[in-house]
Amino acid sequence: KDAELGAEREVTLAGGKRLRIKIPPGVSTGAKLRFPGQGRPGVGKGPAGDAFVELTVKPSALFNRNGSDIEIELPISRSESVLGGEVKVPTLVGSVLVKVPGGVSSGARLRIKGKGVPISPSARGDQFVILKIVTPPSVDEEFKNAVEAWSKRQTFAPRADWIGAREGNL
């Protein structure tokens, strides 16, 4: 989050000197911050050298970064996938409500404009929500019977195009 939004941190340099640094928004691993005159003393009566701090961005357990965009996988229920609804989605700057359209599948991507990594003081990337349908570990008989009755009435074949498109590659 610090790398995406910017932050202030205190670091201790090799000689024990403490330095307050500002991490600019949107930095990536390998970015180097230069601090003139904050390095080791110069030779003889020469001025102190510069200190460089190289940044390493640790991965987030929740968000993935893709350039200036942020991605998050969001579990939704079977009923939310069929009926649609509004779900609370975490972003880098707090949660927002997102409309899930009825009839979505796992892997569907929803876009939240302007909730990604800052590109400039007035522009940000987007956040993409990747839906993951999760079935409860135990399903009651009423639900099983309803799904069985429904599946007998519908003609949807989820793998029809998938198999045909891949037969030549088998």
Short mmCIF file of C-alpha atoms in Angstrom, two decimals, residues 47-167:
data_model
loop_
_atom_site.label_atom_id
_atom_site.label_comp_id
_atom_site.label_asym_id
_atom_site.label_seq_id
_atom_site.Cartn_x
_atom_site.Cartn_y
_atom_site.Cartn_z
CA PRO A 47 31.77 16.95 1.80
CA ALA A 48 29.65 13.94 2.71
CA GLY A 49 28.58 11.78 -0.19
CA ASP A 50 25.05 11.00 -1.22
CA ALA A 51 22.94 8.27 0.33
CA PHE A 52 20.84 6.05 -1.92
CA VAL A 53 17.91 3.98 -0.74
CA GLU A 54 16.78 1.22 -3.09
CA LEU A 55 13.16 0.21 -2.64
CA THR A 56 11.79 -3.32 -2.60
CA VAL A 57 8.02 -3.60 -2.89
CA LYS A 58 6.65 -6.59 -1.02
CA PRO A 59 3.70 -8.39 -2.61
CA SER A 60 0.28 -7.85 -1.06
CA ALA A 61 -1.81 -10.76 0.20
CA LEU A 62 -4.89 -9.02 -1.22
CA PHE A 63 -3.89 -7.01 -4.30
CA ASN A 64 -1.84 -7.73 -7.43
CA ARG A 65 -0.31 -4.88 -9.39
CA ASN A 66 -0.34 -4.87 -13.17
CA GLY A 67 1.35 -1.65 -14.33
CA SER A 68 -0.83 1.17 -13.02
CA ASP A 69 -3.79 -1.15 -12.44
CA ILE A 70 -4.63 -3.17 -9.34
CA GLU A 71 -6.31 -6.59 -9.41
CA ILE A 72 -8.13 -8.39 -6.63
CA GLU A 73 -9.83 -11.79 -6.62
CA LEU A 74 -13.22 -11.58 -4.91
CA PRO A 75 -15.16 -14.65 -3.74
CA ILE A 76 -18.91 -14.49 -4.41
CA SER A 77 -21.68 -16.95 -3.61
CA ARG A 78 -23.62 -19.07 -6.11
CA SER A 79 -26.71 -16.95 -5.47
CA GLU A 80 -24.77 -13.72 -6.12
CA SER A 81 -23.47 -15.19 -9.40
CA VAL A 82 -26.95 -16.18 -10.58
CA LEU A 83 -29.03 -13.29 -9.24
CA GLY A 84 -26.46 -10.50 -9.16
CA GLY A 85 -26.29 -7.93 -6.39
CA GLU A 86 -24.03 -5.42 -4.70
CA VAL A 87 -20.86 -6.50 -2.92
CA LYS A 88 -18.33 -4.59 -0.83
CA VAL A 89 -14.89 -4.57 -2.47
CA PRO A 90 -11.70 -3.41 -0.73
CA THR A 91 -9.56 -0.86 -2.61
CA LEU A 92 -6.26 0.79 -1.73
CA VAL A 93 -8.17 3.71 -0.18
CA GLY A 94 -11.16 2.00 1.46
CA SER A 95 -14.10 -0.17 0.39
CA VAL A 96 -16.62 0.55 -2.37
CA LEU A 97 -19.89 -1.12 -3.41
CA VAL A 98 -19.76 -2.84 -6.79
CA LYS A 99 -22.72 -4.20 -8.77
CA VAL A 100 -22.32 -7.84 -9.78
CA PRO A 101 -24.49 -8.55 -12.83
CA GLY A 102 -26.66 -11.67 -12.70
CA GLY A 103 -25.40 -14.67 -14.65
CA VAL A 104 -21.66 -14.06 -14.19
CA SER A 105 -19.07 -16.84 -14.24
CA SER A 106 -15.86 -17.30 -12.28
CA GLY A 107 -13.14 -15.25 -13.90
CA ALA A 108 -15.44 -12.38 -14.90
CA ARG A 109 -13.65 -9.03 -14.53
CA LEU A 110 -15.32 -5.90 -13.22
CA ARG A 111 -13.58 -2.52 -13.51
CA ILE A 112 -13.52 0.21 -10.89
CA LYS A 113 -12.21 3.34 -12.61
CA GLY A 114 -9.56 5.41 -10.87
CA LYS A 115 -8.87 3.08 -7.92
CA GLY A 116 -5.47 1.85 -9.09
CA VAL A 117 -1.93 3.17 -8.76
CA PRO A 118 -1.38 6.93 -9.07
CA ILE A 119 0.02 7.81 -12.51
CA SER A 120 0.20 11.55 -11.86
CA PRO A 121 -1.21 13.91 -9.22
CA SER A 122 -4.52 13.98 -11.12
CA ALA A 123 -4.74 10.47 -12.65
CA ARG A 124 -4.82 6.90 -11.38
CA GLY A 125 -4.99 3.47 -12.92
CA ASP A 126 -8.03 1.24 -12.44
CA GLN A 127 -8.86 -1.63 -10.14
CA PHE A 128 -10.10 -4.89 -11.62
CA VAL A 129 -12.21 -7.27 -9.56
CA ILE A 130 -11.89 -10.89 -10.69
CA LEU A 131 -14.91 -12.85 -9.51
CA LYS A 132 -14.52 -16.34 -8.05
CA ILE A 133 -17.72 -18.29 -7.43
CA VAL A 134 -17.51 -20.27 -4.21
CA THR A 135 -19.90 -23.08 -3.32
CA PRO A 136 -20.57 -23.73 0.38
CA PRO A 137 -18.90 -26.85 1.80
CA SER A 138 -22.30 -28.41 2.52
CA VAL A 139 -25.45 -27.96 0.46
CA ASP A 140 -28.91 -28.85 1.77
CA GLU A 141 -31.29 -31.24 -0.03
CA GLU A 142 -33.70 -28.45 -1.01
CA PHE A 143 -30.96 -26.65 -2.94
CA LYS A 144 -29.73 -29.89 -4.57
CA ASN A 145 -33.29 -30.73 -5.68
CA ALA A 146 -33.82 -27.22 -7.08
CA VAL A 147 -30.56 -27.37 -9.06
CA GLU A 148 -31.37 -30.85 -10.34
CA ALA A 149 -34.85 -29.77 -11.51
CA TRP A 150 -33.42 -26.63 -13.13
CA SER A 151 -30.63 -28.54 -14.91
CA LYS A 152 -33.19 -30.88 -16.51
CA ARG A 153 -35.04 -27.86 -18.00
CA GLN A 154 -32.06 -25.93 -19.33
CA THR A 155 -30.02 -26.74 -22.44
CA PHE A 156 -26.84 -24.82 -21.65
CA ALA A 157 -23.69 -26.85 -22.44
CA PRO A 158 -20.79 -25.02 -20.74
CA ARG A 159 -18.04 -27.04 -22.46
CA ALA A 160 -19.50 -27.25 -26.01
CA ASP A 161 -17.32 -24.47 -27.47
CA TRP A 162 -14.42 -25.34 -25.20
CA ILE A 163 -14.12 -28.93 -26.43
CA GLY A 164 -14.58 -28.01 -30.11
CA ALA A 165 -11.95 -25.29 -29.92
CA ARG A 166 -9.41 -27.58 -28.28
CA GLU A 167 -9.89 -30.87 -30.15
#
